[in-house]
């Protein structure tokens, strides 16, 4: 049994009273677009970039339960290519009026929906591109795959004052329709494309490199293709079915976008830029509802490449801010993407004309067994107590060109929270001449290599640990500093350092001290007189290879520190700024901390960056096994004891063959 949201929460409550944090419905998206289209601000060349909920201001109680008359508003970004200008609008959906209309000069928008589909056709028709392809022995242009890579930043010519909105498409060749075209990268061929005019501006040809000849197919229909056979000839025949059943149904309940699961309560959200958002996470402790986190979402990601060759040096994609995670969300499939007793939330986004577009099953929610939560055997009495751990999984998988990114939020029944990023998909590849060895990457197939690159994801977490007044401490484990107290040279202590203001808010992990950070509520003390807290536990820290002096250094300044701490400001949502497309200046977090706001006993926001360091290998080809990275939030002194102590024992069950 599955709970497939054919009538998803986005549309099933149409006309009913909506919670102030619920995502916009399709009708609300189209109403916001209509209000603008019918206004004096509209022009024939105005396009809608993103239409999403304008989230209302926080309340003192950190919830809107019992709060009446909160207006529904849409936040709209629009782009006029003729005027070369972005506009931000707030539309009151109840009154059907425009509350504000603000031009944003000197910035470029993220992609419009048609940019991802219209570029390929125009490039394929260009005679300069065709001539470059003929030099490489290609005459059937219909099999070309042309990926519209964001422009990055080449220099001053890409700046707002000197440039149109552009992208720099890269070309790959299929050997047959629907075959894996990334197996045949067209090296050295770079197109500059004007997205305002939807026309090719320039074609750079840095010299032909032979196309790799070996196929890289992975789909079942190509498995027995003698000319393009991948690294297996038949499926394994010893994989037995695994069935996950919950005869009494799942332990969670869903009311619109509100989810309750055991002692957790939260609200799920979705928008075209961030995709999956979590709101109002609380945990009920002995009858008391205790807030933990007000809002959590991906705030930005970037993929800097470490290859100096002409085709690859400027690959520095901000997949969220330049494309949009919500726009890129997959419709998820039962039994493939999600397994078990599933509840789906549809995602609703806009096209550039302001029409609503539904992504069915964009968010998947289910429960997972997670092994042992706790256990002890009394060896004197042979009495055993053991409890199994369970987690609630809320996930989204996005496809951006060649890569897939899975974003998985886990809530555990011991009150822990985890974010896990799963990276898979197909490598972006480069061709290399026979006999050459790539300097800035590794071979994955004959004539083809994968460039060195990294992925960085920054997550913004608006904390509310037992209430709104929080402080952040950096915790280091160090040897006992007083020699008289450490005669055996074995003692060690933890040292807490207050992150007192935003000038001190950019923090780095330290392996030698087992560093972590904790968010405390100084107004709420546990039974030992210590402030209640949650700690942020780093995982898989990677070195940052982005170097000062590179074009990406300032654009992605957020990667230079593992953690940034800021005081809450409602308009500070994105680690690299609101509009980073074709912009070289440092935006986002460096600007947010510039006023050096105090951070003690206030409304604090954590911005945590996790990375994946990718030196590729043949095992990553032709499709990459999942790589995992992430972090965890764990209660420390938030409770008076193990919060999972009240888990019921599991009934003994034998395997079917015993």
XYZ file of C-alpha atoms in Angstrom:
658
model
C 0.000 0.000 0.000
C 1.202 3.508 -0.776
C -0.311 6.850 -0.070
C 0.166 8.404 -3.471
C -0.821 12.085 -3.388
C -2.771 12.120 -6.620
C -4.610 14.939 -4.900
C -1.530 16.403 -3.278
C -1.672 18.890 -0.391
C -0.782 21.677 -2.816
C -4.161 21.422 -4.527
C -6.422 19.272 -2.341
C -7.105 22.092 0.090
C -7.911 24.612 -2.649
C -10.380 27.123 -1.263
C -9.856 26.061 2.350
C -8.131 28.155 4.985
C -4.418 27.818 4.356
C -1.651 27.898 6.944
C 0.547 30.981 6.478
C 3.645 28.878 5.650
C 1.960 26.566 3.135
C 3.489 26.793 -0.370
C 1.537 28.654 -3.004
C -1.047 26.591 -4.842
C -1.173 26.567 -8.624
C -4.150 28.905 -8.497
C -2.232 31.339 -6.280
C 0.791 31.269 -8.589
C -1.371 32.102 -11.572
C -3.273 34.762 -9.625
C -0.008 36.506 -8.713
C 1.098 36.440 -12.343
C -2.288 37.758 -13.490
C -2.188 40.687 -11.063
C 1.175 41.739 -12.482
C 0.246 41.066 -16.120
C -2.859 43.225 -15.746
C -0.970 46.065 -14.036
C 0.782 49.117 -15.432
C 4.119 47.448 -14.641
C 3.620 44.788 -17.312
C 5.451 44.935 -20.632
C 5.411 42.689 -23.682
C 8.889 41.422 -22.801
C 8.382 40.787 -19.073
C 8.937 37.155 -18.032
C 8.390 35.472 -14.679
C 11.516 33.955 -13.150
C 10.166 32.635 -9.833
C 6.814 32.930 -8.064
C 6.783 31.680 -4.492
C 5.327 32.330 -1.069
C 6.307 35.589 0.586
C 6.747 34.087 4.028
C 5.174 36.131 6.812
C 7.278 37.576 9.608
C 7.980 35.344 12.584
C 5.681 35.515 15.556
C 6.920 35.723 19.136
C 5.685 32.176 19.714
C 7.487 30.813 16.607
C 4.237 29.422 15.230
C 1.110 30.648 13.470
C -1.207 28.311 15.325
C -4.044 30.432 16.636
C -2.886 33.509 14.703
C -5.709 34.922 12.600
C -5.794 37.094 9.501
C -2.307 36.466 8.136
C -2.486 37.652 4.505
C -1.356 35.362 1.706
C 1.328 37.070 -0.349
C 3.451 35.982 -3.281
C 7.074 37.009 -3.815
C 7.704 37.368 -7.536
C 10.932 37.851 -9.453
C 10.487 38.931 -13.054
C 12.939 39.821 -15.803
C 12.482 42.221 -18.695
C 15.056 41.304 -21.355
C 14.392 44.496 -23.343
C 15.091 46.688 -20.324
C 17.749 44.240 -19.050
C 16.294 44.599 -15.585
C 15.102 42.348 -12.761
C 12.034 43.341 -10.756
C 10.935 42.066 -7.358
C 7.254 42.270 -6.501
C 5.128 41.357 -3.517
C 1.532 40.579 -4.447
C -1.289 40.502 -1.905
C -3.270 37.499 -3.102
C -6.329 38.247 -0.974
C -6.693 41.857 -2.122
C -5.224 41.139 -5.597
C -2.966 44.179 -5.447
C 0.757 44.753 -5.810
C 2.157 45.754 -2.418
C 5.621 46.589 -3.767
C 7.474 46.739 -7.081
C 11.252 47.093 -6.863
C 13.734 47.236 -9.759
C 17.063 45.478 -9.083
C 19.640 47.099 -11.370
C 23.066 45.601 -11.970
C 22.073 41.961 -11.569
C 21.104 39.043 -13.812
C 18.340 36.515 -13.075
C 18.596 32.763 -12.791
C 17.477 30.705 -15.771
C 14.005 31.026 -17.149
C 12.336 27.697 -17.854
C 12.719 27.983 -21.639
C 16.456 28.618 -21.345
C 17.000 24.975 -20.426
C 15.196 23.717 -23.531
C 15.548 26.384 -26.218
C 19.324 26.782 -26.354
C 20.084 23.402 -27.939
C 17.981 24.000 -31.036
C 19.492 27.430 -31.717
C 23.093 26.271 -31.282
C 22.526 23.281 -33.566
C 21.445 25.672 -36.350
C 24.520 27.928 -36.076
C 26.907 27.591 -39.085
C 30.009 28.308 -36.960
C 29.134 25.483 -34.575
C 28.347 23.211 -37.517
C 31.720 23.914 -39.105
C 33.502 23.093 -35.835
C 31.590 19.822 -35.640
C 32.528 18.902 -39.221
C 36.181 19.334 -38.264
C 35.542 16.580 -35.728
C 33.959 14.278 -38.290
C 30.358 14.933 -37.265
C 27.767 15.496 -39.956
C 24.596 14.252 -38.227
C 23.882 17.184 -35.939
C 20.603 15.715 -34.721
C 22.470 13.488 -32.257
C 24.258 16.396 -30.573
C 23.498 17.087 -26.904
C 24.090 20.751 -26.066
C 24.043 21.555 -22.352
C 23.318 25.236 -21.536
C 25.961 25.722 -18.834
C 25.622 28.958 -16.852
C 28.096 31.561 -18.024
C 30.309 31.609 -14.954
C 32.508 34.687 -15.173
C 35.246 35.158 -17.784
C 36.002 38.749 -16.910
C 34.732 42.303 -17.306
C 33.074 41.461 -20.620
C 30.551 39.370 -18.697
C 29.609 42.182 -16.330
C 26.133 43.640 -16.331
C 27.183 46.886 -18.015
C 28.931 45.095 -20.900
C 26.963 41.931 -21.483
C 23.614 40.458 -22.235
C 22.350 37.573 -20.140
C 24.468 34.729 -21.526
C 25.294 31.072 -21.105
C 28.185 28.993 -22.439
C 26.827 25.745 -23.867
C 29.001 22.633 -24.132
C 28.461 19.888 -26.703
C 28.327 16.092 -26.428
C 27.522 13.518 -29.115
C 25.181 10.567 -28.876
C 25.893 7.518 -31.026
C 22.166 6.756 -31.202
C 18.981 8.419 -29.918
C 18.723 8.320 -26.092
C 22.235 6.861 -25.807
C 24.522 8.328 -23.117
C 25.942 11.346 -24.915
C 28.296 12.236 -22.067
C 30.463 9.337 -23.319
C 31.510 11.533 -26.268
C 32.402 15.038 -25.077
C 33.298 17.550 -27.783
C 36.481 18.984 -26.299
C 37.594 22.562 -26.921
C 34.301 23.816 -28.381
C 32.653 26.590 -26.372
C 29.625 28.594 -27.446
C 28.623 31.972 -26.027
C 24.861 32.296 -26.209
C 22.693 35.408 -25.694
C 19.700 34.308 -23.600
C 18.000 37.682 -24.068
C 17.997 37.349 -27.858
C 18.087 33.499 -27.862
C 20.941 33.601 -30.372
C 24.553 32.447 -30.644
C 27.026 35.272 -30.028
C 30.353 33.510 -30.513
C 31.929 30.104 -31.042
C 35.384 29.343 -29.631
C 37.233 26.378 -31.128
C 40.418 25.506 -29.293
C 41.271 22.607 -31.589
C 39.696 19.290 -32.380
C 40.296 16.288 -30.134
C 39.050 12.895 -31.385
C 35.710 11.851 -29.942
C 35.986 8.870 -27.565
C 34.787 5.699 -29.279
C 33.619 3.526 -26.385
C 29.985 3.804 -25.368
C 29.013 4.560 -21.803
C 25.529 3.135 -21.679
C 23.872 1.975 -18.484
C 20.182 1.623 -19.377
C 18.617 -1.821 -19.714
C 17.722 -1.328 -23.374
C 21.400 -0.928 -24.282
C 22.636 -3.863 -22.232
C 23.006 -6.253 -25.159
C 24.101 -3.697 -27.769
C 27.267 -5.317 -29.172
C 28.724 -2.018 -30.344
C 28.198 -0.109 -27.111
C 28.168 -2.758 -24.432
C 28.797 -1.459 -20.923
C 30.727 -3.271 -18.187
C 28.129 -6.022 -17.650
C 26.386 -8.501 -19.929
C 23.443 -9.561 -17.767
C 21.676 -8.557 -14.613
C 22.518 -10.368 -11.371
C 20.184 -13.295 -10.835
C 20.739 -13.646 -7.082
C 19.048 -10.445 -5.894
C 16.004 -11.547 -3.931
C 13.072 -9.178 -3.289
C 12.958 -7.061 -0.138
C 9.454 -6.120 0.931
C 8.871 -3.373 3.469
C 5.415 -3.534 4.969
C 3.604 -1.667 7.730
C 0.372 -3.620 8.220
C -1.119 -0.963 10.483
C 0.034 1.899 8.265
C 2.752 4.452 8.963
C 3.326 6.139 12.306
C 3.106 9.629 10.828
C 0.013 11.710 10.138
C -0.348 14.402 7.498
C -2.737 17.345 7.570
C -2.148 19.479 4.490
C 1.556 20.305 4.764
C 1.735 19.627 8.516
C 3.396 16.372 9.599
C 3.415 14.767 13.030
C 5.531 11.697 13.707
C 5.911 10.277 17.185
C 7.035 13.322 19.220
C 8.051 15.420 16.208
C 5.929 18.043 14.506
C 6.929 20.074 11.452
C 5.639 21.705 8.314
C 6.909 20.791 4.852
C 7.423 23.540 2.289
C 8.492 23.820 -1.334
C 9.507 26.642 -3.677
C 11.230 26.919 -7.082
C 14.597 28.110 -5.760
C 15.261 26.068 -2.614
C 12.974 23.158 -3.355
C 12.330 21.323 -0.073
C 11.969 23.499 3.045
C 11.209 22.451 6.628
C 9.388 24.804 9.032
C 8.495 24.851 12.716
C 10.290 21.725 13.909
C 9.238 20.931 17.475
C 9.621 17.944 19.820
C 7.083 17.102 22.520
C 8.839 16.306 25.806
C 6.578 14.921 28.552
C 3.637 16.898 27.229
C 5.544 20.134 26.537
C 6.013 21.213 22.920
C 9.619 22.405 22.633
C 10.817 24.216 19.488
C 14.122 23.125 17.962
C 14.421 24.811 14.564
C 12.197 27.383 12.861
C 13.310 26.911 9.238
C 15.819 24.727 7.400
C 16.717 24.565 3.710
C 19.557 24.414 1.238
C 20.745 28.003 0.826
C 23.204 27.553 -2.039
C 25.498 25.090 -3.742
C 28.437 25.452 -6.108
C 30.521 23.020 -8.153
C 34.014 24.451 -8.820
C 36.168 22.558 -11.323
C 39.931 22.227 -10.900
C 40.915 21.952 -14.568
C 42.751 24.730 -16.436
C 41.869 23.542 -19.944
C 39.677 25.891 -22.038
C 36.560 23.743 -21.844
C 36.572 23.271 -18.089
C 38.291 26.093 -16.196
C 35.211 28.246 -15.860
C 32.794 25.515 -14.762
C 31.564 26.911 -11.465
C 27.839 26.289 -11.414
C 25.559 27.549 -8.635
C 22.916 24.924 -9.294
C 20.447 26.468 -6.864
C 20.887 30.192 -7.444
C 21.513 29.994 -11.194
C 18.999 27.264 -12.049
C 16.731 26.413 -9.088
C 16.400 23.233 -7.064
C 12.603 23.317 -7.109
C 12.548 23.625 -10.889
C 14.970 20.670 -11.051
C 13.044 18.338 -8.736
C 12.263 14.851 -10.051
C 8.838 13.193 -10.022
C 9.740 10.317 -7.688
C 8.835 6.697 -8.366
C 7.633 4.147 -5.837
C 9.945 1.152 -5.513
C 12.790 2.955 -7.279
C 13.389 6.320 -5.608
C 11.323 5.522 -2.504
C 10.557 2.190 -0.861
C 7.920 1.332 1.721
C 4.799 3.079 2.958
C 5.170 6.389 1.130
C 3.448 9.749 1.285
C 4.176 12.128 -1.587
C 3.897 15.895 -1.760
C 3.557 17.436 -5.208
C 5.647 20.516 -5.981
C 4.179 23.448 -7.878
C 6.354 25.940 -9.752
C 5.802 28.504 -12.507
C 6.787 28.848 -16.122
C 7.981 32.150 -17.551
C 4.452 33.117 -18.599
C 3.171 32.696 -15.046
C 1.404 29.386 -15.576
C 1.531 26.845 -12.767
C 3.481 23.647 -13.425
C 2.992 20.660 -11.130
C 5.855 18.260 -10.410
C 4.060 15.147 -9.150
C 5.641 13.352 -6.199
C 8.389 15.963 -5.850
C 8.851 15.199 -2.126
C 8.844 11.696 -0.677
C 8.189 10.903 2.995
C 8.460 7.526 4.684
C 9.801 5.726 7.757
C 12.926 3.593 7.915
C 14.200 1.109 10.444
C 17.658 2.308 11.498
C 19.066 -0.575 13.466
C 19.585 -0.528 17.222
C 18.716 2.619 19.135
C 20.038 1.285 22.436
C 20.793 -2.039 24.079
C 22.217 -3.546 27.248
C 22.680 -7.124 28.383
C 23.011 -7.737 32.116
C 25.537 -10.559 31.992
C 24.759 -11.557 35.592
C 21.054 -12.111 34.988
C 21.043 -12.613 31.209
C 18.308 -9.994 31.001
C 18.405 -8.097 27.700
C 16.790 -4.792 26.877
C 17.038 -3.562 23.296
C 15.117 -0.977 21.276
C 15.195 -0.370 17.561
C 15.781 3.055 16.080
C 13.504 4.513 13.472
C 13.741 7.636 11.398
C 11.353 9.742 9.359
C 12.769 10.464 5.898
C 11.751 13.560 3.919
C 13.551 13.746 0.588
C 13.858 15.395 -2.799
C 16.029 14.407 -5.779
C 17.052 17.003 -8.356
C 18.545 16.629 -11.817
C 20.734 19.501 -13.004
C 22.171 18.573 -16.392
C 24.380 15.538 -15.905
C 24.251 15.300 -12.101
C 21.614 14.131 -9.634
C 21.484 15.485 -6.094
C 19.400 13.844 -3.405
C 18.572 15.888 -0.306
C 17.428 13.747 2.623
C 16.301 15.157 5.976
C 16.134 12.510 8.712
C 14.298 12.925 12.017
C 15.168 10.291 14.624
C 13.165 9.121 17.605
C 16.048 10.116 19.911
C 15.377 13.759 18.850
C 18.393 13.949 16.504
C 18.195 15.575 13.061
C 20.391 14.681 10.104
C 20.872 16.071 6.618
C 22.378 13.752 4.032
C 23.254 14.714 0.465
C 23.470 11.886 -2.054
C 25.397 12.645 -5.242
C 24.934 10.457 -8.306
C 24.272 10.816 -12.033
C 26.815 11.107 -14.842
C 30.183 12.813 -14.673
C 30.817 15.791 -16.884
C 33.636 14.550 -19.067
C 36.486 15.695 -21.265
C 38.151 14.132 -24.314
C 41.895 13.607 -24.514
C 44.152 12.570 -27.381
C 45.494 9.020 -27.522
C 48.620 8.560 -25.456
C 48.070 11.686 -23.342
C 47.504 11.680 -19.591
C 45.169 14.263 -18.045
C 46.919 16.586 -15.627
C 43.764 17.877 -13.921
C 41.663 14.725 -13.807
C 41.598 10.942 -14.124
C 40.821 8.583 -16.996
C 37.430 6.898 -16.846
C 37.287 5.357 -20.348
C 39.543 5.242 -23.422
C 40.069 8.776 -24.722
C 38.024 10.315 -21.904
C 38.645 11.697 -18.432
C 36.720 13.254 -15.597
C 38.080 16.600 -14.362
C 38.929 17.147 -10.688
C 36.088 19.011 -9.026
C 34.304 19.644 -5.751
C 30.711 20.134 -4.638
C 29.799 22.459 -1.783
C 26.333 22.728 -0.228
C 25.409 25.387 2.290
C 22.415 24.782 4.549
C 20.697 27.622 6.362
C 19.189 26.642 9.722
C 17.177 29.230 11.609
C 17.548 27.838 15.115
C 15.012 28.100 17.933
C 16.390 25.805 20.634
C 13.639 25.849 23.279
C 12.712 29.354 22.209
C 13.978 32.373 20.273
C 16.915 33.543 22.447
C 19.955 31.414 21.542
C 23.754 31.629 21.709
C 26.393 29.641 19.824
C 29.523 28.125 21.392
C 32.494 26.494 19.716
C 33.513 23.413 21.688
C 37.073 22.056 21.617
C 38.486 19.068 23.453
C 41.967 19.848 24.793
C 44.451 18.266 27.208
C 44.033 19.391 30.817
C 45.914 22.736 30.798
C 46.859 22.672 34.504
C 49.865 20.320 34.942
C 49.090 19.825 38.620
C 45.675 18.449 37.681
C 47.108 16.183 35.011
C 49.924 14.184 36.656
C 49.202 11.101 34.527
C 49.048 13.059 31.252
C 45.715 11.526 30.378
C 43.135 14.106 31.403
C 41.333 16.337 28.995
C 38.556 18.888 29.152
C 36.173 20.642 26.813
C 36.566 24.376 26.278
C 33.544 26.435 25.219
C 34.152 29.647 23.263
C 31.228 32.008 22.772
C 30.709 33.211 19.191
C 29.896 36.681 20.426
C 29.289 38.651 17.238
C 29.128 38.271 13.483
C 32.743 39.416 13.106
C 33.635 36.151 14.852
C 30.886 34.220 13.109
C 32.927 32.531 10.353
C 34.266 29.355 11.959
C 36.388 26.419 10.796
C 36.494 22.817 11.917
C 39.583 21.582 13.763
C 40.438 17.880 13.633
C 42.933 17.987 16.499
C 40.326 19.176 19.001
C 37.289 17.229 17.756
C 35.567 20.567 17.315
C 31.815 20.954 17.169
C 29.392 23.787 17.774
C 26.403 23.947 20.090
C 23.385 26.221 20.129
C 22.230 26.911 23.678
C 19.255 28.671 25.205
C 20.683 30.612 28.170
C 17.184 31.207 29.543
C 16.329 27.496 29.793
C 18.375 25.363 32.186
C 18.307 21.599 32.562
C 18.288 19.820 35.912
C 22.061 20.292 36.228
C 21.823 24.064 35.841
C 23.300 24.092 32.324
C 21.620 25.747 29.337
C 19.697 23.348 27.121
C 21.391 22.842 23.764
C 21.698 21.114 20.417
C 25.090 20.471 18.852
C 26.090 20.568 15.203
C 28.265 17.557 14.409
C 30.497 17.895 11.313
C 30.936 14.968 8.952
C 33.346 14.305 6.076
C 35.133 17.665 6.120
C 36.929 18.264 2.803
C 39.697 20.747 1.939
C 38.659 23.790 -0.073
C 40.629 23.908 -3.320
C 39.125 27.210 -4.498
C 42.084 29.593 -4.556
C 42.217 33.317 -3.941
C 42.647 35.064 -7.261
C 40.342 32.657 -9.111
C 37.118 33.997 -10.585
C 35.094 31.724 -8.312
C 36.767 32.778 -5.056
C 34.656 35.863 -4.405
C 31.522 34.510 -6.048
C 31.487 31.532 -3.656
C 33.052 33.046 -0.552
C 30.772 30.941 1.637
C 32.903 27.836 0.961
C 35.883 29.374 2.758
C 34.477 28.496 6.183
C 32.652 25.433 7.460
C 30.221 27.421 9.598
C 28.900 30.959 9.540
C 26.729 32.330 12.340
C 24.514 35.367 11.780
C 21.722 37.135 13.566
C 18.361 36.506 11.942
C 17.340 38.913 9.215
C 14.291 37.919 7.163
C 15.838 38.877 3.811
C 19.116 37.001 4.355
C 18.328 33.621 2.811
C 21.083 32.716 0.364
C 24.743 32.090 1.183
C 26.044 33.565 -2.093
C 23.475 36.335 -2.363
C 20.188 36.805 -4.166
C 21.547 37.164 -7.715
C 25.011 35.795 -8.460
C 24.596 35.057 -12.168
C 27.468 36.708 -14.125
C 28.483 38.602 -11.011
C 32.055 38.617 -9.694
C 31.578 40.432 -6.368
C 31.377 38.753 -2.997
C 27.727 38.638 -1.981
C 25.682 36.876 0.646
C 27.438 35.856 3.845
C 30.380 38.303 3.626
C 27.788 41.081 3.395
C 25.542 39.617 6.075
C 28.309 39.659 8.715
C 29.653 43.105 7.789
C 27.550 44.929 10.393
C 29.027 42.738 13.169
C 25.667 42.224 14.867
C 25.813 40.779 18.408
C 24.983 37.080 18.609
C 24.551 36.370 22.300
C 21.045 35.424 23.499
C 19.369 36.418 20.251
C 17.772 34.916 17.155
C 20.704 33.072 15.532
C 21.037 31.401 12.156
C 23.559 28.670 11.342
C 24.925 28.417 7.800
C 26.768 25.137 7.487
C 28.794 24.137 4.406
C 29.399 20.498 3.533
C 31.569 19.361 0.667
C 32.334 16.443 -1.613
C 35.900 16.162 -2.901
C 35.758 14.365 -6.229
C 38.883 12.865 -7.731
C 37.124 10.617 -10.214
C 37.886 6.966 -10.967
C 36.724 4.366 -13.523
C 34.197 3.057 -10.992
C 32.376 6.391 -11.291
C 31.605 5.642 -14.951
C 29.230 5.439 -16.797
C 26.887 6.374 -13.949
C 28.213 7.213 -10.512
C 27.377 5.182 -7.398
C 25.961 7.450 -4.699
C 28.472 9.513 -2.778
C 27.248 10.643 0.652
C 27.968 13.705 2.720
C 26.104 15.696 5.361
C 25.907 16.624 9.040
C 23.895 15.929 12.179
C 22.194 17.912 14.935
C 22.017 16.150 18.296
C 20.504 17.219 21.640
C 23.114 17.873 24.370
C 21.547 18.635 27.727
C 18.257 19.421 26.032
C 16.670 16.508 27.918
C 17.210 15.124 31.404
C 18.013 11.679 30.027
C 17.807 9.460 26.971
C 14.758 10.732 25.025
C 14.426 7.318 23.348
C 14.037 5.491 26.673
C 10.292 5.188 26.148
C 10.543 3.360 22.825
C 8.436 0.196 23.029
C 10.215 -3.146 22.717
C 9.877 -4.904 19.400
C 8.062 -8.240 19.359
C 10.483 -11.119 18.803
C 10.365 -12.329 15.215
C 12.204 -15.156 13.545
C 13.419 -15.269 9.973
C 11.097 -17.277 7.763
C 13.583 -20.132 7.365
C 14.188 -20.726 11.102
